Short mmCIF file of C-alpha atoms (C1' of nucleotides) in Angstrom, two decimals:
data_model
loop_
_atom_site.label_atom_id
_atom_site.label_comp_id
_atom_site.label_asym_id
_atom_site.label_seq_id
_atom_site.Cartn_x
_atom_site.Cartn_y
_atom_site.Cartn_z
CA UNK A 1 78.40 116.46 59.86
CA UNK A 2 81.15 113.64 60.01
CA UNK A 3 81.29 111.43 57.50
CA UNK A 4 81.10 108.55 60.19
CA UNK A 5 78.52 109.90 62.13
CA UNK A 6 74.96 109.46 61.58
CA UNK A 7 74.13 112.93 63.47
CA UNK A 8 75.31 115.64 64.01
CA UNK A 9 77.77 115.46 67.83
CA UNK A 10 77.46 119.38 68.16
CA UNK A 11 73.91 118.76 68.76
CA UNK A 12 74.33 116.03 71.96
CA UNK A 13 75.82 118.60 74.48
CA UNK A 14 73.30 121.42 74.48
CA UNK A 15 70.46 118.79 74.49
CA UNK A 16 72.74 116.89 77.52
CA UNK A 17 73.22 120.27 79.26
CA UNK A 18 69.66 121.62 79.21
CA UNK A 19 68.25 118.30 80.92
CA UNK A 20 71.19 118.61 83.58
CA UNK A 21 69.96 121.71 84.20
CA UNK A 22 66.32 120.50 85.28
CA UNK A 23 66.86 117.00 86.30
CA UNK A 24 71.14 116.26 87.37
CA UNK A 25 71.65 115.18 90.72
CA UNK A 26 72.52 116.68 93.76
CA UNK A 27 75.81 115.37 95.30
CA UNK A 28 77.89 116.52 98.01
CA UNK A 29 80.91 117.13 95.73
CA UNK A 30 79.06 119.40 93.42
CA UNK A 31 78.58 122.98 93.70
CA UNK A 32 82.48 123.20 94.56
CA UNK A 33 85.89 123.26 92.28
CA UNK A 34 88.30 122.02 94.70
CA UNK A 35 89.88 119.20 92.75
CA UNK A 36 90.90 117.77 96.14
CA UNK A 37 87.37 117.00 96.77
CA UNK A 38 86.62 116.30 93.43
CA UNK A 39 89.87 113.73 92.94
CA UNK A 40 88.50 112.15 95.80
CA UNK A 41 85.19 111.81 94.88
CA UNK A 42 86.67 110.28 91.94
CA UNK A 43 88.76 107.95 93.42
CA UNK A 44 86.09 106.53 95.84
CA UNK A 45 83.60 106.39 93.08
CA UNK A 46 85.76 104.07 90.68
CA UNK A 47 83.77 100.95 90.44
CA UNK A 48 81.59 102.10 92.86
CA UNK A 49 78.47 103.26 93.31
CA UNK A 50 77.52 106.77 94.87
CA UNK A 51 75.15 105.32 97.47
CA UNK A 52 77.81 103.10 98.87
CA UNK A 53 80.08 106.37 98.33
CA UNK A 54 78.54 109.53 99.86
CA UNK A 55 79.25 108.37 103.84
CA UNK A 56 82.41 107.54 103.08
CA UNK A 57 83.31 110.94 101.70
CA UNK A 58 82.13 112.85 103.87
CA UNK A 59 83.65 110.82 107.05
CA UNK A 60 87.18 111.05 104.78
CA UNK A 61 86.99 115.11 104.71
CA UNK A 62 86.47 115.42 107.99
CA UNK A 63 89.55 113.79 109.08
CA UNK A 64 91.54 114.72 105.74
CA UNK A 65 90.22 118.36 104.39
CA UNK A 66 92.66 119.06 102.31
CA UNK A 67 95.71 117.22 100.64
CA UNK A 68 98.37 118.38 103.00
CA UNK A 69 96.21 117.12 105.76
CA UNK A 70 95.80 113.57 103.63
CA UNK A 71 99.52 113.91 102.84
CA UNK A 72 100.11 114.08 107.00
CA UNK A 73 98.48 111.15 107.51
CA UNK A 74 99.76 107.38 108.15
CA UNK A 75 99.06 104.32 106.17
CA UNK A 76 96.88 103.06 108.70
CA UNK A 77 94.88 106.11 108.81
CA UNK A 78 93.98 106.31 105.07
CA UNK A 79 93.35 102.78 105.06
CA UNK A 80 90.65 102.45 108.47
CA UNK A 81 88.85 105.53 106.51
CA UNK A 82 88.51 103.23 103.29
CA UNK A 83 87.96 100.02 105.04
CA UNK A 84 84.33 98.59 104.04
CA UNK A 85 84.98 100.83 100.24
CA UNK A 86 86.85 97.87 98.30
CA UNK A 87 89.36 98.36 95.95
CA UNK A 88 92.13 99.36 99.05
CA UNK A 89 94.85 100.28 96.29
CA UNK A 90 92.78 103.22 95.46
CA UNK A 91 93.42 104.37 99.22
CA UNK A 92 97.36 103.24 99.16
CA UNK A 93 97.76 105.12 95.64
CA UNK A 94 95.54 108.49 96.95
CA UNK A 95 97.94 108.40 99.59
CA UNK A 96 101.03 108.53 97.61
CA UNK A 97 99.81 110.41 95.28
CA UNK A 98 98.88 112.96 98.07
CA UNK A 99 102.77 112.77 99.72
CA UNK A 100 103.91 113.52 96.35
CA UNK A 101 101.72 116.62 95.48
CA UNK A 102 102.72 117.84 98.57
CA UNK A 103 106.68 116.99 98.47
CA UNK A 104 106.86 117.62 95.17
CA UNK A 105 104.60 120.20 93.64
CA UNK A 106 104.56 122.27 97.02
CA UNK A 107 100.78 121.23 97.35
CA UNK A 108 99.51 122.93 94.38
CA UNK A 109 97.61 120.12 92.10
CA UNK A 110 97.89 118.95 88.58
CA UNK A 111 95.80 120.82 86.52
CA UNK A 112 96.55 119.25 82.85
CA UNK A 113 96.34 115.86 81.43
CA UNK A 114 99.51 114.76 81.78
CA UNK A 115 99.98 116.19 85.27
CA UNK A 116 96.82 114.47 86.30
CA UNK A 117 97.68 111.16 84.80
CA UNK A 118 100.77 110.73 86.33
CA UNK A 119 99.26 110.88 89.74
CA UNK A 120 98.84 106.77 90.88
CA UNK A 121 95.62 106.19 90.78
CA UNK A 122 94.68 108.49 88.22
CA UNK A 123 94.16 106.83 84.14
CA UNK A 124 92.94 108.46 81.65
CA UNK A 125 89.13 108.96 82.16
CA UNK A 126 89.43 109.77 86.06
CA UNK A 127 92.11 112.26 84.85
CA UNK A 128 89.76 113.55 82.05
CA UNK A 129 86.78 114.01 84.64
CA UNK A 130 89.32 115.77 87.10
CA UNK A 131 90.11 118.18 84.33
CA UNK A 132 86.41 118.68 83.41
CA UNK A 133 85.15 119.38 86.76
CA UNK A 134 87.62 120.97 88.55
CA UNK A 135 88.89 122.92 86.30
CA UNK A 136 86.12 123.47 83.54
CA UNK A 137 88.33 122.20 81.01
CA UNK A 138 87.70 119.91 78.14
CA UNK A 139 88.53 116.76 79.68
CA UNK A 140 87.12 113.55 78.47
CA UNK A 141 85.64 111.11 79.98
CA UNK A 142 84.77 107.38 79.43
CA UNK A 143 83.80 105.24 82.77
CA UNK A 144 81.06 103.03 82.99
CA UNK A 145 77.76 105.10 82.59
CA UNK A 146 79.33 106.87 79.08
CA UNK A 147 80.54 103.59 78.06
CA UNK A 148 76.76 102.22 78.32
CA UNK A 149 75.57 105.29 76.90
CA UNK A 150 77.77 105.81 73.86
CA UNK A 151 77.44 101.37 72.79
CA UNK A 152 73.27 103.10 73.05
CA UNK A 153 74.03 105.80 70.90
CA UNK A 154 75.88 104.57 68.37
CA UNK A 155 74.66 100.83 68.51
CA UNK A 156 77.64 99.15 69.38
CA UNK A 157 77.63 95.67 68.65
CA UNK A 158 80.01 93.04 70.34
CA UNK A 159 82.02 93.16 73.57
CA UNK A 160 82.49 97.00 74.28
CA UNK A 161 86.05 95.96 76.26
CA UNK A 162 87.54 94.75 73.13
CA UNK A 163 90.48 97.13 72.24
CA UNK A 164 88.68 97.83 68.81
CA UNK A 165 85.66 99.03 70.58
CA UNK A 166 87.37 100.94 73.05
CA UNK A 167 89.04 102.69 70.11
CA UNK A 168 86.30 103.54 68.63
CA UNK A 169 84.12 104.57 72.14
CA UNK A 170 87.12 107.50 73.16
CA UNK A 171 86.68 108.55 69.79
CA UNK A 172 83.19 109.25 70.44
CA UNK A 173 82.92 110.29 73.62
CA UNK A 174 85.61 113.10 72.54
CA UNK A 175 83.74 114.33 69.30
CA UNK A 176 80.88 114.38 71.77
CA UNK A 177 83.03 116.86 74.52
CA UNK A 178 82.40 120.32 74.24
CA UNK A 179 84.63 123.27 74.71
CA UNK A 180 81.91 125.00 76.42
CA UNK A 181 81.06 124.36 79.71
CA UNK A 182 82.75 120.98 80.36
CA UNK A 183 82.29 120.96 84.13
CA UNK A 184 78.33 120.52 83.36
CA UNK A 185 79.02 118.62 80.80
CA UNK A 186 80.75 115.81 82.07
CA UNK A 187 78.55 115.57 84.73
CA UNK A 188 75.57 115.71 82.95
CA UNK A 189 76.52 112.66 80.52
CA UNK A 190 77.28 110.31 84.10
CA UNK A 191 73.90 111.38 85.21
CA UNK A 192 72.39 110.26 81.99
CA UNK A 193 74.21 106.86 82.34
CA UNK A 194 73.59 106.82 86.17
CA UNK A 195 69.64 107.57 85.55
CA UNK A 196 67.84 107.14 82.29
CA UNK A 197 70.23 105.38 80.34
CA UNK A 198 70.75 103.34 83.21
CA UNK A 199 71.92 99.25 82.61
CA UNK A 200 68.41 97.97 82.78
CA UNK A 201 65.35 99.25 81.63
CA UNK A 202 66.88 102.77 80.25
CA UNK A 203 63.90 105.10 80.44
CA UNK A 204 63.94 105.94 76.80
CA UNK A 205 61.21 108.08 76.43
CA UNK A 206 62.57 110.95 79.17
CA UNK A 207 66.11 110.89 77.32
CA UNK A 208 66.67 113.84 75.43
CA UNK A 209 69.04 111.79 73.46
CA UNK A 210 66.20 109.71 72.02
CA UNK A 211 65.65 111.32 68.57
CA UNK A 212 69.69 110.65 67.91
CA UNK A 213 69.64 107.41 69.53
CA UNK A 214 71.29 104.89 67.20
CA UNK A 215 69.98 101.92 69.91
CA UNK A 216 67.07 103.08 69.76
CA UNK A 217 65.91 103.20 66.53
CA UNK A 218 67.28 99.86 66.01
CA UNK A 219 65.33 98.92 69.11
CA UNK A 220 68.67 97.66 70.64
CA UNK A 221 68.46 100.01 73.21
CA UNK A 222 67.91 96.54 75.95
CA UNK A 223 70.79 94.35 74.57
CA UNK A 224 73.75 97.01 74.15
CA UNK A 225 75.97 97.27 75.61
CA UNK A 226 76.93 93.29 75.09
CA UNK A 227 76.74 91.37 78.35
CA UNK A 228 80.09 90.48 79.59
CA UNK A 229 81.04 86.09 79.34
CA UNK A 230 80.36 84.47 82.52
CA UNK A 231 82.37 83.73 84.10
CA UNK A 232 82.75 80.96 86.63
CA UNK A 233 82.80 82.02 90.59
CA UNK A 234 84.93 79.73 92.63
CA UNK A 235 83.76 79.13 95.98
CA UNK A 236 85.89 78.63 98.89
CA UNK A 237 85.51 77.50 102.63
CA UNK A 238 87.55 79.28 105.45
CA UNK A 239 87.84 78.73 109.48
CA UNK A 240 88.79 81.24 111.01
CA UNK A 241 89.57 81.73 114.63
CA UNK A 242 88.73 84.05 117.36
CA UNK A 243 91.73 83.13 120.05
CA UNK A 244 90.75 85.09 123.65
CA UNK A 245 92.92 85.81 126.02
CA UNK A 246 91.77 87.61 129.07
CA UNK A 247 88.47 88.88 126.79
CA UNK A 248 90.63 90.05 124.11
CA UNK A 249 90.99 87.85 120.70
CA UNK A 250 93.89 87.97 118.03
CA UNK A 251 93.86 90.02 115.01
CA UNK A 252 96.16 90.79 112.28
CA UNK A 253 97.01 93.07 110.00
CA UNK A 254 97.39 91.70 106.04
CA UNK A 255 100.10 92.82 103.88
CA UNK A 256 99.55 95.92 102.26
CA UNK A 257 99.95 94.61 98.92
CA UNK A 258 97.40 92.54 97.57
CA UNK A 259 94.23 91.36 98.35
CA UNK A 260 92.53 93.18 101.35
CA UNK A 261 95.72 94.98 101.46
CA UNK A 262 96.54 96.19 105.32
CA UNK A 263 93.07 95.34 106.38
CA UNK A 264 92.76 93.46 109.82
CA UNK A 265 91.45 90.05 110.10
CA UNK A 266 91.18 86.79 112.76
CA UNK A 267 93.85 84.27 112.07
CA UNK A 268 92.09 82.13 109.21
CA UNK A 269 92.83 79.08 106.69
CA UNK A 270 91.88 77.80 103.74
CA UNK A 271 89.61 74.53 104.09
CA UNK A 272 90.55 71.86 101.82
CA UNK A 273 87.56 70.68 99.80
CA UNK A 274 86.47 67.42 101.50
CA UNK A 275 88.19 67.94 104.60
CA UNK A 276 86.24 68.40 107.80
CA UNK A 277 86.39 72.38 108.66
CA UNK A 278 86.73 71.28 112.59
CA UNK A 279 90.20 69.84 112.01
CA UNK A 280 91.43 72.58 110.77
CA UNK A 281 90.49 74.72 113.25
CA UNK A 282 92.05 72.26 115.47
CA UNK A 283 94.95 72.74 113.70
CA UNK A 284 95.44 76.31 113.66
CA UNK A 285 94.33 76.88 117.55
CA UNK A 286 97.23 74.42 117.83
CA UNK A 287 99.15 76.27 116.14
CA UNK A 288 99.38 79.49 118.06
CA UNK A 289 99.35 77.65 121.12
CA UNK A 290 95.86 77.38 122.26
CA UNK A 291 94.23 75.35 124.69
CA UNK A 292 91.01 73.20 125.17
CA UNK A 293 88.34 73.09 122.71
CA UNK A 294 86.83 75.05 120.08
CA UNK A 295 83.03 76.07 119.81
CA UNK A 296 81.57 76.89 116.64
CA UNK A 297 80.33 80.79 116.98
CA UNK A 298 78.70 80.68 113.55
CA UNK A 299 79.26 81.05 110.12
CA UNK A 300 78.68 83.69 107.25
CA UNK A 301 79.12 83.82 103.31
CA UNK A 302 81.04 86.92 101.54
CA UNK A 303 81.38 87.32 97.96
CA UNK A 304 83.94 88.91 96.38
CA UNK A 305 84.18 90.11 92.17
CA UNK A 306 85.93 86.91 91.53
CA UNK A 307 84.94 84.10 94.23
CA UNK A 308 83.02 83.33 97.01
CA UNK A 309 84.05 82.52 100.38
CA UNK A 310 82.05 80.63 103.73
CA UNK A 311 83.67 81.54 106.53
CA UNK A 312 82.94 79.12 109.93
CA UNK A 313 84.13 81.13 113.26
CA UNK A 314 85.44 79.03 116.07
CA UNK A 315 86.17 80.44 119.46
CA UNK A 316 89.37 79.40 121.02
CA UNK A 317 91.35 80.01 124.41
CA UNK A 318 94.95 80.85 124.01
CA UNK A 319 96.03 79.51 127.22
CA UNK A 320 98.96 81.06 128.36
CA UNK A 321 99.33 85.03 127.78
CA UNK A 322 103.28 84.02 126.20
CA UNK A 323 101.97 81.42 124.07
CA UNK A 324 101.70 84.25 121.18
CA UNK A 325 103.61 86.69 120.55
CA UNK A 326 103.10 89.79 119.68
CA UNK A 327 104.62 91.45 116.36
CA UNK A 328 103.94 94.55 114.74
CA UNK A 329 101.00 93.69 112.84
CA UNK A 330 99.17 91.87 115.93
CA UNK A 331 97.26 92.60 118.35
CA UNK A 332 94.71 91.89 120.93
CA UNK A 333 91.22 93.19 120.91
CA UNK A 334 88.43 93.56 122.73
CA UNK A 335 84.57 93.68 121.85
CA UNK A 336 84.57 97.04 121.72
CA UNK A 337 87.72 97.68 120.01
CA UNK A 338 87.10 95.15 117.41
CA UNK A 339 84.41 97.05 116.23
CA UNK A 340 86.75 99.95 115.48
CA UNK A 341 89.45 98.01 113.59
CA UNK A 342 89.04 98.02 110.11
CA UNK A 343 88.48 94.37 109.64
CA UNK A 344 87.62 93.26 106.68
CA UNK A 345 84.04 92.69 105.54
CA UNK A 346 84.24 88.77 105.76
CA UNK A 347 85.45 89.09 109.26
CA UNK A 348 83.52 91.87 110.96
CA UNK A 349 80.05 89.87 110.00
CA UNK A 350 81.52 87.43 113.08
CA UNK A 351 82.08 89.81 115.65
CA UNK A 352 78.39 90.03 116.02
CA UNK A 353 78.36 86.43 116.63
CA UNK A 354 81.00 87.11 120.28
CA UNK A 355 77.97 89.37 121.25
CA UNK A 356 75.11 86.79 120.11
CA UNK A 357 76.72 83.95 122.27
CA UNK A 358 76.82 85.82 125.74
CA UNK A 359 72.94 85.13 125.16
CA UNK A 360 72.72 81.51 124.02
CA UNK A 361 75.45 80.10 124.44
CA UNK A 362 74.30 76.34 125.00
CA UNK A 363 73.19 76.11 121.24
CA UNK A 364 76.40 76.54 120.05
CA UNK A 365 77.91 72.74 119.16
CA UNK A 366 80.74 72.15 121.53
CA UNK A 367 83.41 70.37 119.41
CA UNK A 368 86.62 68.64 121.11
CA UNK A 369 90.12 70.24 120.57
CA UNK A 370 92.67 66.76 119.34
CA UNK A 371 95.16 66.59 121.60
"C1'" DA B 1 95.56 91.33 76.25
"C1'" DA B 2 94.20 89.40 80.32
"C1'" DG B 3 93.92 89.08 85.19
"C1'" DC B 4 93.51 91.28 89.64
"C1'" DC B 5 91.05 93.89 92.99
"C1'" DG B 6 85.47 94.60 97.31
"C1'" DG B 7 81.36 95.65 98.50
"C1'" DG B 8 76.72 96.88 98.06
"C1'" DG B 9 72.50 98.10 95.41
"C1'" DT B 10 69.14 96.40 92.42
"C1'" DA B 11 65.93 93.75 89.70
"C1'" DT C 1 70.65 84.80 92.20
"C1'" DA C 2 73.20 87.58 88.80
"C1'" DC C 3 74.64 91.77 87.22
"C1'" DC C 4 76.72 96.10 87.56
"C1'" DC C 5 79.20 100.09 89.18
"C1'" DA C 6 82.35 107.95 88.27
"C1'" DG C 7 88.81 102.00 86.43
"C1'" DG C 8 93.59 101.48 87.03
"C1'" DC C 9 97.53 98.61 87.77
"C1'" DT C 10 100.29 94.52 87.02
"C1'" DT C 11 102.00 90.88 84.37
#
DNA sequence: AAGCCGGGGTA
DNA sequence: TACCCAGGCTT
């Protein structure tokens, strides 16, 4: 045995591997080794969970089956097939990373560590679970469910991001990798973290971990890993304006870098804390040349990782048809293609609201446009 | 090393 | 409500 190890890691993976074989999971990206499904299935499941995931995938094979196919497609495609996912640069950088396979490798994929990491997108534990599952390889892996199990195992005190900790936890988690059968492995170690030695209430007594469980003897196994510091959520008020002209209303397309990157969206600002949300509507109907008033549609809250925004919908006319003009990333919409746009998620909860007024449309508050 | 980047499930 | 997730990229 190790000197630093208080077991023995030969003996996790057989243990891990014979409860995979009776109780892992049944996903759609199992049961195959094409690493184009499984790099995508990666991809999509980075900070995300599979629930949330499995749709997705299967809508993004059908129009993409294989990375040539992917490579074909536009921006715009790749993105209206992630929109509602989060995290858009993982659809920019799939994209790329598909144009380049196919430019520059001929289509074949990366099938080593080095190959797979240089793909954008791709670090080092995506790469190491690409390696492991596609191509049965030892490839090692360290995302969020062997994170929380290994701080379990070993009893990992203090904030399991630190860059001592994270030292320490690839260490670990490749003593802990076995030559043999990798492919089950890997996945058999996400399913652990995913199920049993899930983030609360890890059902101890059905992991077959338990007897090497450093947590657990310690009867740490509720506190580790460390909870992250608070932090504080900001929270942020937004108008945003649905501008109809002949029963179509503006959208446009965001930037593709950065936040929400080449999403669509209703023209929108920023509400100054202690300003009145009415003016600025006001203000930006004015600004694209609308006419008449503004009637408050509704509003909805969104959060986000790192704020939280209220947005208040307004419903303007824009007057004449030349008033605004029309660019590349604009365009005018109706009901029923608004609902295939890929808005974004703040904005799509107030399309339901264009629908909800045809009904009662006298309780919405009239409010007066400034002149 | 720290900040940025979404949305939904869950308790 | 608060936390977390099959992380990687940028600065």
């Amino acid at each position: 045995m190790p000197e630093n190890f208080l077991f023995d890691p030969a003996d996790v993976a057989p243990r891990l591997l014979a409860w995979y074989g009776l109780e892992g999971r049944d996903l759609p990206w199992r049961g195959c080794r094409d690493p184009y499904r499984i790099w995508l299935s990666e991809i999509m499941l980075q900070q995300t969970t599979v629930a949330a995931v499995i749709p997705y995938y299967e809508k993004f094979l059908l129009a993409c089956p294989d990375v040539a196919a992917l490579a074909a497609s536009s921006p715009e495609e790749v993105i209206a097939l992630w929109a509602g996912l989060g995290y858009y640069s993982r659809a920019r950088n799939l994209h790329a990373a598909a144009r380049r396979i196919v430019a520059e490798g001929g289509g074949a994929f990366p099938d080593d560590l080095p190959g797979l990491m240089a793909l954008p997108g791709v670090g080092r534990s995506t790469a190491g679970a690409i390696l492991a599952i596609a191509y049965d390889k030892k490839g090692v892996i360290l995302d969020g469910n062997v994170r929380r199990v290994l701080c379990r195992l070993f009893a990992l005190e203090g904030d399991p991001r630190s860059a001592a900790a994270e030292g320490k936890l690839w260490g670990w988690a490749e003593a802990l990798t076995p030559e043999d059968r990798p492919h089950d492995y890997a996945q058999a170690i996400m399913d652990l973290g995913a199920t049993l030695c899930a983030p609360k209430r890890p059902d101890c007594p059905r992991c077959p971990l338990i007897d090497l469980c450093r947590g657990r003897q310690l009867g740490l196994e509720m506190v580790l890993p460390a909870a992250r510091a608070k932090r504080s959520v900001p929270e942020i008020c937004q108008v945003a304006l649905l501008l109809e002209r002949d029963g179509c209303f503006l959208v446009r397309r965001r930037p593709f870098s950065g936040l929400l990157g080449g999403l669509w969206e209703f023209p929108c600002r920023e509400v100054a804390k202690g300003t009145e949300p009415a003016a600025a509507a006001s203000a930006l109907l004015a600004e694209l040349g609308g006419k008449g008033g503004l009637r408050e549609l509704g509003r909805t809250r969104h959060a986000y990782s790192h704020f939280r925004v209220e947005v208040l919908f307004y419903r303007g006319s824009a007057g004449e048809a030349a008033a605004v003009a029309e660019t590349a990333g604009e365009l005018w919409a109706n009901e029923r293609e608004l609902a295939e746009i890929p808005l974004h998620g703040a904005h799509k909860k107030g399309v339901p609201h264009l629908a909800r007024e045809r009904w009662n449309c006298h309780d919405a508050p009239s409010i007066k446009a400034k002149e």
